Coordinates of C-alpha atoms and ligand atoms in Angstrom, one line a residue:
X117 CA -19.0 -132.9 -48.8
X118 CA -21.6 -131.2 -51.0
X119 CA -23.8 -128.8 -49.2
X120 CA -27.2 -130.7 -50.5
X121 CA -29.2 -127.7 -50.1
X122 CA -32.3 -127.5 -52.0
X123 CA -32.2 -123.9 -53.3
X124 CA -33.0 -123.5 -56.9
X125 CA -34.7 -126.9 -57.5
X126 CA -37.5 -126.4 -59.4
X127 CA -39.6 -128.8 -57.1
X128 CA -40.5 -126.3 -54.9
X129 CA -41.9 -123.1 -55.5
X130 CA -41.8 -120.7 -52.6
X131 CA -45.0 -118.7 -54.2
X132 CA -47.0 -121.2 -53.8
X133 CA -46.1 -122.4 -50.1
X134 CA -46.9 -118.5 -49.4
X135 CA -50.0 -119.1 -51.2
X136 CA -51.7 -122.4 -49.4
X137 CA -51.2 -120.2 -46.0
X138 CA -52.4 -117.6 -47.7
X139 CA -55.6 -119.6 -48.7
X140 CA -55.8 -121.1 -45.2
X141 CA -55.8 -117.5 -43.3
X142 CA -58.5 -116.0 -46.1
X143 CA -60.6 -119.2 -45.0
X144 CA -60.2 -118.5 -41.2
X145 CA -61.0 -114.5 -41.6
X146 CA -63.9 -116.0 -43.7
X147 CA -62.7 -112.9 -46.2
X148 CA -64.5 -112.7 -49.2
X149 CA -62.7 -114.5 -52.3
X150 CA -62.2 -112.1 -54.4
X151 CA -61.4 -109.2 -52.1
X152 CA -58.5 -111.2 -50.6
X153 CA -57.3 -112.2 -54.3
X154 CA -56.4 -107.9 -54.5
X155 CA -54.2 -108.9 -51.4
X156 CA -52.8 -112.4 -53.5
X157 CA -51.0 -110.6 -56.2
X158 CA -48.4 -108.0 -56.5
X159 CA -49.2 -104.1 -57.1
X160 CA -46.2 -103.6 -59.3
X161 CA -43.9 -106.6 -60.9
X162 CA -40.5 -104.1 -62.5
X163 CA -38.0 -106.2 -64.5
X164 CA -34.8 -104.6 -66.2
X165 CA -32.1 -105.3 -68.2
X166 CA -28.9 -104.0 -66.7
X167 CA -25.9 -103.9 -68.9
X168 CA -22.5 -103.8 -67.2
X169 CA -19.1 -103.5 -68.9
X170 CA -17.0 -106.2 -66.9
X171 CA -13.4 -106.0 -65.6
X172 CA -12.0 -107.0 -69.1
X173 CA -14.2 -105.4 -71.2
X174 CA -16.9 -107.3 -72.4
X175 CA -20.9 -106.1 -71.7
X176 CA -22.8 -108.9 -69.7
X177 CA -26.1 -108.0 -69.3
X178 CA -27.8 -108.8 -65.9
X179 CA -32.2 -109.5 -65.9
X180 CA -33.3 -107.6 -62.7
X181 CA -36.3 -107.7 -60.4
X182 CA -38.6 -105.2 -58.2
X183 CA -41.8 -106.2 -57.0
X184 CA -43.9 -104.4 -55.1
X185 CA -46.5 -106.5 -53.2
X186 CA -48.4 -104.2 -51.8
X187 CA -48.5 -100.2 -50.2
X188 CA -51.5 -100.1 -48.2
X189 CA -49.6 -99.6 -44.8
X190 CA -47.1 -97.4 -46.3
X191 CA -44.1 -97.2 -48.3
X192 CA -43.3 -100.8 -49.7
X193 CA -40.3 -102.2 -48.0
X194 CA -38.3 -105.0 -48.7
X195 CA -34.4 -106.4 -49.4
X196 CA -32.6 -106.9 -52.5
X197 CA -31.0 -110.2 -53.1
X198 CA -28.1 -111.1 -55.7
X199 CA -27.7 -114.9 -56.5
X200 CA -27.5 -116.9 -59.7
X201 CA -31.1 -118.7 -59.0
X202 CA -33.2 -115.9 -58.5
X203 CA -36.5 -115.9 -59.8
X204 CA -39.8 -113.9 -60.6
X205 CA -41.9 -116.3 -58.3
X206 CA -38.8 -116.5 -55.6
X207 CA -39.2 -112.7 -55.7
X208 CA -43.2 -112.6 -55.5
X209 CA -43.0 -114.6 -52.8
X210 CA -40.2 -112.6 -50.9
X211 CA -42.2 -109.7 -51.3
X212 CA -45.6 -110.6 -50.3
X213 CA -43.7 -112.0 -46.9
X214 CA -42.4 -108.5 -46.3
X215 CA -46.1 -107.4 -46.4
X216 CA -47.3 -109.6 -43.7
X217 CA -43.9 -109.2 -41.5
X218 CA -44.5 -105.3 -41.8
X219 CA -48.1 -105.6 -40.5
X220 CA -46.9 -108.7 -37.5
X221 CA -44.4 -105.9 -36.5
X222 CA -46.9 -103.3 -36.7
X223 CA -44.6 -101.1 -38.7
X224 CA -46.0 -98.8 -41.3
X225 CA -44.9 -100.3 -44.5
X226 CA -45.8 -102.6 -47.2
X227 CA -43.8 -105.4 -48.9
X228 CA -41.1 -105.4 -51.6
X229 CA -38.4 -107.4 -53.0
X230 CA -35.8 -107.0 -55.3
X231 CA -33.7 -109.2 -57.2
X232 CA -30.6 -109.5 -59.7
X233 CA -29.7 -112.1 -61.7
X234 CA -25.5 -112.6 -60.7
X235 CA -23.2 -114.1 -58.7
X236 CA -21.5 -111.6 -56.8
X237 CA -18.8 -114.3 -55.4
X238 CA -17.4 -114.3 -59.3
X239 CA -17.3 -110.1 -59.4
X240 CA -15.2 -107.8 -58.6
X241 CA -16.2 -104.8 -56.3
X242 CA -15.8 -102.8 -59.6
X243 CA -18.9 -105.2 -61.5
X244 CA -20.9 -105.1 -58.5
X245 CA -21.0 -101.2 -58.4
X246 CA -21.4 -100.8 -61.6
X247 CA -24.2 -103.9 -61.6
X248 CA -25.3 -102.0 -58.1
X249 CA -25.6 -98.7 -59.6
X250 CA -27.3 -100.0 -63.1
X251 CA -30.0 -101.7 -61.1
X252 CA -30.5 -98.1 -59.1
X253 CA -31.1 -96.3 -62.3
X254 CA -33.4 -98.6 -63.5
X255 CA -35.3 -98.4 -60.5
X256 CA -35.3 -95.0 -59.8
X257 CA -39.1 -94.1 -60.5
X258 CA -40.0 -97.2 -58.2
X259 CA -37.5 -96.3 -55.2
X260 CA -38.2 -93.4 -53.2
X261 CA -37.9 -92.8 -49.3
X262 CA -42.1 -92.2 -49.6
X263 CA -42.8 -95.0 -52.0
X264 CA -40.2 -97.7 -51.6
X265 CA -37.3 -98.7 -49.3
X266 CA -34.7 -101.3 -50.4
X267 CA -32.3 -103.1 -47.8
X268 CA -29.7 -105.6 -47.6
X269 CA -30.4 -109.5 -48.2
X270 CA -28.6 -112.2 -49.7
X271 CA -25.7 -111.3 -51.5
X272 CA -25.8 -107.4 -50.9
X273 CA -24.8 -105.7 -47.5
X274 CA -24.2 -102.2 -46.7
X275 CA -21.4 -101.2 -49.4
X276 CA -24.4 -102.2 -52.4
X277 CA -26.9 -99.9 -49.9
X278 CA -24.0 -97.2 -50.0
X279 CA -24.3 -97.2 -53.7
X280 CA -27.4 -96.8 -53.8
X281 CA -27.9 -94.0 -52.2
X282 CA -25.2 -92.5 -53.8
X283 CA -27.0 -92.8 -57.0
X284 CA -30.1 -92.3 -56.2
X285 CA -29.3 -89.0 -54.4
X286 CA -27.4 -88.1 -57.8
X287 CA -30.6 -88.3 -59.9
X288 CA -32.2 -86.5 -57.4
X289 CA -30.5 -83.9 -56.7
X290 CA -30.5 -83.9 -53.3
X291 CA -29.3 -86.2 -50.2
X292 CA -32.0 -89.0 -49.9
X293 CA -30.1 -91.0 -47.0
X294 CA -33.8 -92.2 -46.6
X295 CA -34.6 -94.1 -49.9
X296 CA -32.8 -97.6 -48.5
X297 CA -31.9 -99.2 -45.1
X298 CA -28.9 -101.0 -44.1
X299 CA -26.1 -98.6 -44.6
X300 CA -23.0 -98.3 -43.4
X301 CA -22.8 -96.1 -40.2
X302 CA -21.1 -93.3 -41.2
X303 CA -23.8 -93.0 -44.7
X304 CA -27.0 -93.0 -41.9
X305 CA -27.1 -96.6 -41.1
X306 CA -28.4 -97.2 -37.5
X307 CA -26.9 -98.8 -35.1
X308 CA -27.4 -102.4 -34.6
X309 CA -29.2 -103.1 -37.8
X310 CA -26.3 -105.4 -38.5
X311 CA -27.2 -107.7 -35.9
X312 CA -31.1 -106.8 -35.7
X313 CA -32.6 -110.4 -37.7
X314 CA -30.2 -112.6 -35.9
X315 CA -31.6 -110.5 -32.5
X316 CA -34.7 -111.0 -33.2
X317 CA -33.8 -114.4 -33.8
X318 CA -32.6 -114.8 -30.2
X319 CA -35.5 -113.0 -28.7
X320 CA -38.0 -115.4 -30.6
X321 CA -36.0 -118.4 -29.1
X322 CA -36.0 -117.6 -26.1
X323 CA -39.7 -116.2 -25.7
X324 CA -40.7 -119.8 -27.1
X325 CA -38.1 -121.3 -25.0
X326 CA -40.1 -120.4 -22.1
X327 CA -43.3 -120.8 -23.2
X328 CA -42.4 -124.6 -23.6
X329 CA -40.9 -124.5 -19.9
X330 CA -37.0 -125.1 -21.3
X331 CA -34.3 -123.5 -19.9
X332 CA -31.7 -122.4 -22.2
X333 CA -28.6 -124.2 -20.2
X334 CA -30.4 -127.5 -20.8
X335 CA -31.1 -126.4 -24.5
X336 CA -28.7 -127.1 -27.6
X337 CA -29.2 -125.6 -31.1
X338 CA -28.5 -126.1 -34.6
X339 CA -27.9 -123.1 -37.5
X340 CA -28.1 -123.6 -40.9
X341 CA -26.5 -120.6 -42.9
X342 CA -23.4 -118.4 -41.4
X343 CA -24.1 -115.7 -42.9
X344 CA -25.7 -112.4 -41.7
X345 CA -28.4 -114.1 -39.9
X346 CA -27.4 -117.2 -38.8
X347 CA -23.7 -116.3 -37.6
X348 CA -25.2 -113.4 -35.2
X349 CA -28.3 -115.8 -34.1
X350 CA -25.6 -118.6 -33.5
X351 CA -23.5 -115.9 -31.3
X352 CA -26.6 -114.3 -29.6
X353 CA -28.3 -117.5 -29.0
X354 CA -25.2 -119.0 -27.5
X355 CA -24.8 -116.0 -25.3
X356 CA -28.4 -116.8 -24.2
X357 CA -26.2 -119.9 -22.6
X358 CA -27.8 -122.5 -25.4
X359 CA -24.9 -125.1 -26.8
X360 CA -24.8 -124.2 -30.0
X361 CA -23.6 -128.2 -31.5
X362 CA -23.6 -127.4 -35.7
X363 CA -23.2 -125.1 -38.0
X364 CA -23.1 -124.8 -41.6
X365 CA -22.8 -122.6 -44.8
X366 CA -22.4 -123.7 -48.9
X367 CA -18.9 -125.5 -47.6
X368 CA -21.0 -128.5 -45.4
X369 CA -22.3 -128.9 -42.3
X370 CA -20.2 -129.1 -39.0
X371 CA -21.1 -130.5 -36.0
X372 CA -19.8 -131.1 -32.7
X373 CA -22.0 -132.3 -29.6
X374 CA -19.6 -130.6 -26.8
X375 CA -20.8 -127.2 -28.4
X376 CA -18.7 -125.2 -31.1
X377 CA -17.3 -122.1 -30.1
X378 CA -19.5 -119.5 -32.5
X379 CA -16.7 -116.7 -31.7
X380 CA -14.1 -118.5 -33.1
X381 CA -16.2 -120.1 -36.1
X382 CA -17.0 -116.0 -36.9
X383 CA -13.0 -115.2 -36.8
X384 CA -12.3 -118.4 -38.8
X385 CA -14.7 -117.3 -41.5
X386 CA -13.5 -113.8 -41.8
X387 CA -9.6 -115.1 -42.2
X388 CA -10.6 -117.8 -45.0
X389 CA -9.8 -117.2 -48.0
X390 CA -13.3 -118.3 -49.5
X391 CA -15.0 -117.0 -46.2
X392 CA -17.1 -120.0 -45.3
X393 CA -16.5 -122.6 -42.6
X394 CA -14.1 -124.9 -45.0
X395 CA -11.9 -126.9 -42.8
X396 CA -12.9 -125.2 -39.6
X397 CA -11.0 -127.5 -37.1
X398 CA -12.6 -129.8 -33.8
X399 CA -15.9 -130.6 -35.5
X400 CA -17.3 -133.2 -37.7
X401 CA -18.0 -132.8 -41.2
X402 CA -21.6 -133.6 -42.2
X403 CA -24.2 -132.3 -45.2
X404 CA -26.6 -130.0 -44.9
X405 CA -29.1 -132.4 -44.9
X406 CA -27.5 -134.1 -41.9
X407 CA -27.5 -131.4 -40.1
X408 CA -31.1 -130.3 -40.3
X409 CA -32.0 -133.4 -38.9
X410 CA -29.3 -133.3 -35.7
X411 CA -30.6 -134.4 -32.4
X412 CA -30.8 -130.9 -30.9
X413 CA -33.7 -128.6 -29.3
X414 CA -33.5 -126.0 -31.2
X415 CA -33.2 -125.8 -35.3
X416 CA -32.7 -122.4 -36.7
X417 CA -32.9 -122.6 -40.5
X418 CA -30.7 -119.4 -41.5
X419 CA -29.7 -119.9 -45.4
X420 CA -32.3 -120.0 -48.0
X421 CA -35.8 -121.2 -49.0
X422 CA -37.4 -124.9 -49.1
X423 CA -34.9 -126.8 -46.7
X424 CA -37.5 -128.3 -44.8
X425 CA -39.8 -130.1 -47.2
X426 CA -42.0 -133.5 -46.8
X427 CA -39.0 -135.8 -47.3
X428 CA -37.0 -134.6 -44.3
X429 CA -39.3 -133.3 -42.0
X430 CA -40.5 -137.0 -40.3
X431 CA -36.5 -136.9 -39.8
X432 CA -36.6 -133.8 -37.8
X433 CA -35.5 -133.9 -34.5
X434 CA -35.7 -130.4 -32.7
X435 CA -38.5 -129.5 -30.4
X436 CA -38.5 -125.7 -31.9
X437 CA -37.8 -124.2 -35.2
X438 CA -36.9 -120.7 -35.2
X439 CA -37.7 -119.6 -38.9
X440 CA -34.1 -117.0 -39.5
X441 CA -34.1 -117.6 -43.7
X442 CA -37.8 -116.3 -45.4
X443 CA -39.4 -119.7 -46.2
X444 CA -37.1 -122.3 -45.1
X445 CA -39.7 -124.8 -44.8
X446 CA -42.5 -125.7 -47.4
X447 CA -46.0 -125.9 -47.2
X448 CA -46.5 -129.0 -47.4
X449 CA -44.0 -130.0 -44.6
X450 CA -46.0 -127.9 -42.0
X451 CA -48.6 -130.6 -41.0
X452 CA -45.7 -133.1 -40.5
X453 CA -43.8 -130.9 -38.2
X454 CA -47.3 -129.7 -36.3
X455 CA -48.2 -134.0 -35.9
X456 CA -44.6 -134.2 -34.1
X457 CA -45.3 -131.3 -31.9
X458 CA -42.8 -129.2 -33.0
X459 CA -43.3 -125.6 -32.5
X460 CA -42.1 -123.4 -35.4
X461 CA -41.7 -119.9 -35.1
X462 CA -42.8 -118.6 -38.7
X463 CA -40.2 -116.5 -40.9
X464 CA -42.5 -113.5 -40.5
X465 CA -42.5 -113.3 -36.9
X466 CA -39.2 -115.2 -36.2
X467 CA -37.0 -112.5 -38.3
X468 CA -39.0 -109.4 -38.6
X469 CA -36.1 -107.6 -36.2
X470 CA -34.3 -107.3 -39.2
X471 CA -37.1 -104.6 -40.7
X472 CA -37.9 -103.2 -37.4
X473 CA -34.7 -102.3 -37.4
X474 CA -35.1 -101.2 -41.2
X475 CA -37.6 -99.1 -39.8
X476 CA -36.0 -97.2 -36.9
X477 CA -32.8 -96.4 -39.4
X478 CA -35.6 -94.5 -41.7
X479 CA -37.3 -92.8 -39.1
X480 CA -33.9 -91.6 -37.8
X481 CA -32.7 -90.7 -41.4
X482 CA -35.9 -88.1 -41.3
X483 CA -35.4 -86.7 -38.1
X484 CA -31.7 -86.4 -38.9
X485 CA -31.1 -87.1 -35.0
X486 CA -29.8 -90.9 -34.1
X487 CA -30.2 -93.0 -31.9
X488 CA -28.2 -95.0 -29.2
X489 CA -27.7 -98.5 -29.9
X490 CA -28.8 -99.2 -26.3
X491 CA -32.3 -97.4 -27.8
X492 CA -32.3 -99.5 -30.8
X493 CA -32.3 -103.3 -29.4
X494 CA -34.2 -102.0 -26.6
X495 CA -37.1 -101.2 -28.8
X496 CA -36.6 -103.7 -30.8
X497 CA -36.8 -106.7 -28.7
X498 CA -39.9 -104.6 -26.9
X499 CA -41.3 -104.9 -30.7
X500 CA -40.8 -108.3 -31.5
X501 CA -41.6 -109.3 -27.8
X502 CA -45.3 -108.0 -28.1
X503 CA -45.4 -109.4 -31.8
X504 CA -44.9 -112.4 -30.8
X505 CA -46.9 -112.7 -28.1
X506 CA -49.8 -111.5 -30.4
X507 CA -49.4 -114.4 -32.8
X508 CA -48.9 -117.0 -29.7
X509 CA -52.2 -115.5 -28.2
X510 CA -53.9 -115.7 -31.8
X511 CA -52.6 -119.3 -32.6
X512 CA -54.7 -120.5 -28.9
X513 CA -57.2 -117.8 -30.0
X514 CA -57.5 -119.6 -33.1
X515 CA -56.4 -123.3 -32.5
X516 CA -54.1 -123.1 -34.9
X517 CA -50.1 -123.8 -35.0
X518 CA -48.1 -120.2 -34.7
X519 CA -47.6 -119.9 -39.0
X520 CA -51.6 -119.9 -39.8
X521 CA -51.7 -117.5 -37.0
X522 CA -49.3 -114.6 -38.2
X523 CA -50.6 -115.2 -41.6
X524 CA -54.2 -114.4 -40.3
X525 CA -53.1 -111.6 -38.1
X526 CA -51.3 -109.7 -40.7
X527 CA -54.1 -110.8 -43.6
X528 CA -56.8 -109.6 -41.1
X529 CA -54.7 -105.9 -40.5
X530 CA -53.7 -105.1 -44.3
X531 CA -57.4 -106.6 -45.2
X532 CA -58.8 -103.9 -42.9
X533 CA -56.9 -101.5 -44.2
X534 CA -57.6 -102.0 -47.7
X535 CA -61.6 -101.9 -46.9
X536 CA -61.4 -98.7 -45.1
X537 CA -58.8 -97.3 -47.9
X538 CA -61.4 -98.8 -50.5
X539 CA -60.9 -100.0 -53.9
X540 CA -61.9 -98.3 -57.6
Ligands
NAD671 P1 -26.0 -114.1 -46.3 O1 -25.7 -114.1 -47.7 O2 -25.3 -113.2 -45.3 O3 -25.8 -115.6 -45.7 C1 -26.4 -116.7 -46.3 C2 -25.8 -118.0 -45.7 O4 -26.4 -119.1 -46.2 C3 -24.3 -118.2 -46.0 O5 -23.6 -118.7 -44.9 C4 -24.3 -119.1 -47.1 O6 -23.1 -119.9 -47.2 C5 -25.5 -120.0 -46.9 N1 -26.0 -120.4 -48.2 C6 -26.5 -119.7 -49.2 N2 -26.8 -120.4 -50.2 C7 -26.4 -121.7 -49.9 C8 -26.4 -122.9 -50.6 N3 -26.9 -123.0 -51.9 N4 -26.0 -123.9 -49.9 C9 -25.5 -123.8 -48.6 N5 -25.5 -122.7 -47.9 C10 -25.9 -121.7 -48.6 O7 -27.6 -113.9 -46.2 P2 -28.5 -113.5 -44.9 O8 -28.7 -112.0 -45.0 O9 -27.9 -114.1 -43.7 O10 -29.9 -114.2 -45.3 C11 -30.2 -115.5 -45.0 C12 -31.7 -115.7 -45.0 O11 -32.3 -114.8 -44.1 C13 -32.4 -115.5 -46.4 O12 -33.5 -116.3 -46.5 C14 -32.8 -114.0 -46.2 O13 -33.9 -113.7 -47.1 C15 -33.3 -114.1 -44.8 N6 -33.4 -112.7 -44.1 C16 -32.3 -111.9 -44.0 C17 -32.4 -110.7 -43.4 C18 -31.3 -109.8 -43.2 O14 -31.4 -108.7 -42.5 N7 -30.1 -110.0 -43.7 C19 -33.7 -110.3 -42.8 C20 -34.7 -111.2 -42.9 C21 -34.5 -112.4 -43.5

């Protein structure tokens, strides 16, 4: 069964959802037009060529992507992601969420993203160090441990961050463990930044658990995506005592209403030879699509972009989205959802662990003194606690559903900050 996701259709553009909330907190904050129009459009948009010799000898050359949305709050922070359909708006849009999630965390960064053109499924580890270490050069005047941070997202994890450190420290001269997050342990990763967005995943679902009054045994959820983020939400959530009934990655979705055993879908999907969920036994087989609109309580979209859009959103079921991938659903399906009553906890808030985590593994890397991993979740569930308590309080504060609300409490602290910084 196909997987039916939407990503890469050129029907939805993921700049231009960020932009109508955009428009929609400006008009709340009553912000002048053009002030907030600094705060619309990147600082910086990089692009490079990368040429790579390949495993049997040929050049291919990769088009690559840094954009820096904005550094009012401090060094620009953001993950890079490697996939075939990446894009210049994809990117924008990517970036200008890290600068709101940085400010709803009250962290002190600004927002970044980086992308390259590639499929790393089709390379060898060879190609993707040498595509790794290409994109690092051509970067290194934007990258910096005071300017900008890269981190893992789609398609890279900690061996692409170990590279780039690597070669960024061998331009530099020095050891500049600092300049990215999301290494491996023994290269000054932090503990539990592995698992930190899926936490923070689990700590949003079950804050807005009980702020609707549902207990988690009487709760069952559904996760799109098995990857990173929605394999450790799936685990964490399920641990919460949630029945986790589907799952799904780019094989399908599978579904089974006794509950699926996330441990065993995990050790399933590291023994397969594609790792995904192909053939995973004791479940249905179902599409993507199908899944999404599961009868469940819970719906955590954990894969790409655009998933939820006007055609399938009058099809949801769940009571409570929990927002794991950056922009899962589209602008123009939020009304629909809000006229059901569904609560959706926004990407911003919902998987802002991830960089809080981001953040702890930098400030560790300067002090050169590390942390327990006890420390680590403890602070950050303390930090995504109060966030999101800030944006439920804004969104009664305000009237408004909980999306418009981080996007006007964030828009309202980087928008301060710019007035006090002033412009030229
Ligand atoms: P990942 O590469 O580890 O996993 C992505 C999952 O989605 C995989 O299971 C994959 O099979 C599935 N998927 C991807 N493309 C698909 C397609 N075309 N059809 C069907 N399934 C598809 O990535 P991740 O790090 O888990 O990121 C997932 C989402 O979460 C992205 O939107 C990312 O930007 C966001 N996010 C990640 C982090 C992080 O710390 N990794 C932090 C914040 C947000």
């Amino acid at each position: 069964m196909s997987s039916q996701l939407n990503g890469g259709s050129p029907r939805y553009n993921p700049l231009e959802s960020m932009n109508r909330r955009f428009d929609t907190a400006v008009e709340i904050l009553g912000l002048d037009k053009q002030f907030a129009d600094v705060l619309r459009v990147p600082d910086k948009v990089v692009i490079c060529n990368i040429p790579v010799t390949m495993d049997d000898g040929t050049i291919k050359v990769f088009e690559g992507f840094r954009v820096v949305h904005s550094d009012h709050l401090g060094p620009s922070k953001g993950g890079i992601r490697f996939s075939p359909d990446v894009n210049l708006d994809e990117v924008k849009a990517l970036a200008a969420w890290m600068t709101w999630k940085c400010a709803i965390v009250n962290i002190p960064y600004g927002g970044a993203k980086g992308g390259v053109k590639c499929d790393p499924r089709s390379m060898s580890k060879g190609e993707l160090e040498r595509l790794t270490r290409g994109y690092t050069i051509a970067m290194k005047d934007v990258f910096g441990p005071e300017s900008d941070i890269p981190a893992p997202d789609m398609g890279t994890g900690p061996q692409e961050m170990a590279w780039i450190v690597d070669e960024y420290s061998k331009v530099k001269g020095q050891n500049a463990w600092a300049v990215v997050t999301g290494k491996p342990i023994v290269l000054g990763g932090s503990l539990g930044r592995v698992e930190a967005t899926g936490r923070g995943v689990m700590v949003s679902t079950r804050t807005a658990l009980a702020k609707m009054g549902i207990k988690p045994s009487e709760a069952t959820c559904v996760v799109q995506g098995f990857g990173n983020v929605g394999s450790i939400s799936a685990r964490l959530i399920s641990q919460m005592g949630v029945k986790i009934v589907g799952i799904s990655d780019v094989s399908g979705g599978y579904y089974n209403p006794e509950g699926i055993d996330v441990n065993d879908a995990v050790e399933y999907v590291k023994n397969s030879p594609k790792r995904n969920l192909e053939g995973f036994p004791n479940v249905s087989l179902i599409s993507n699509s199908e899944l999404l609109e599961l009868n469940c309580t819970v719906l955590v979209p954990a894969a790409m972009e655009d998933q939820i859009t006007p055609e399938n959103a009058h099809n949801i079921k769940a009571k409570l989205i929990v927002e794991g991938a950056n922009g899962p659903t589209t602008a123009a399906a939020d009304a629909i959802l809000e006229e059901k009553g569904v609560l959706v906890v926004p990407d911003i808030l919902a998987n802002a662990g991830g960089v809080t985590v981001s953040y702890f593994e930098w400030v560790q890397n300067r002090l050169g003194y590390y942390w327990t991993e006890e420390r680590v979740n403890r602070r950050a569930d303390r930090a995504m606690k109060i966030a999101f308590e800030n944006i439920y309080n804004a969104a009664a504060k305000y009237k408004v559903n909980m999306r418009v609300a981080a996007y006007v409490v964030a828009l309202d602290k980087v928008s301060q900050t710019l007035k006090l910084r002033g412009l030229f």
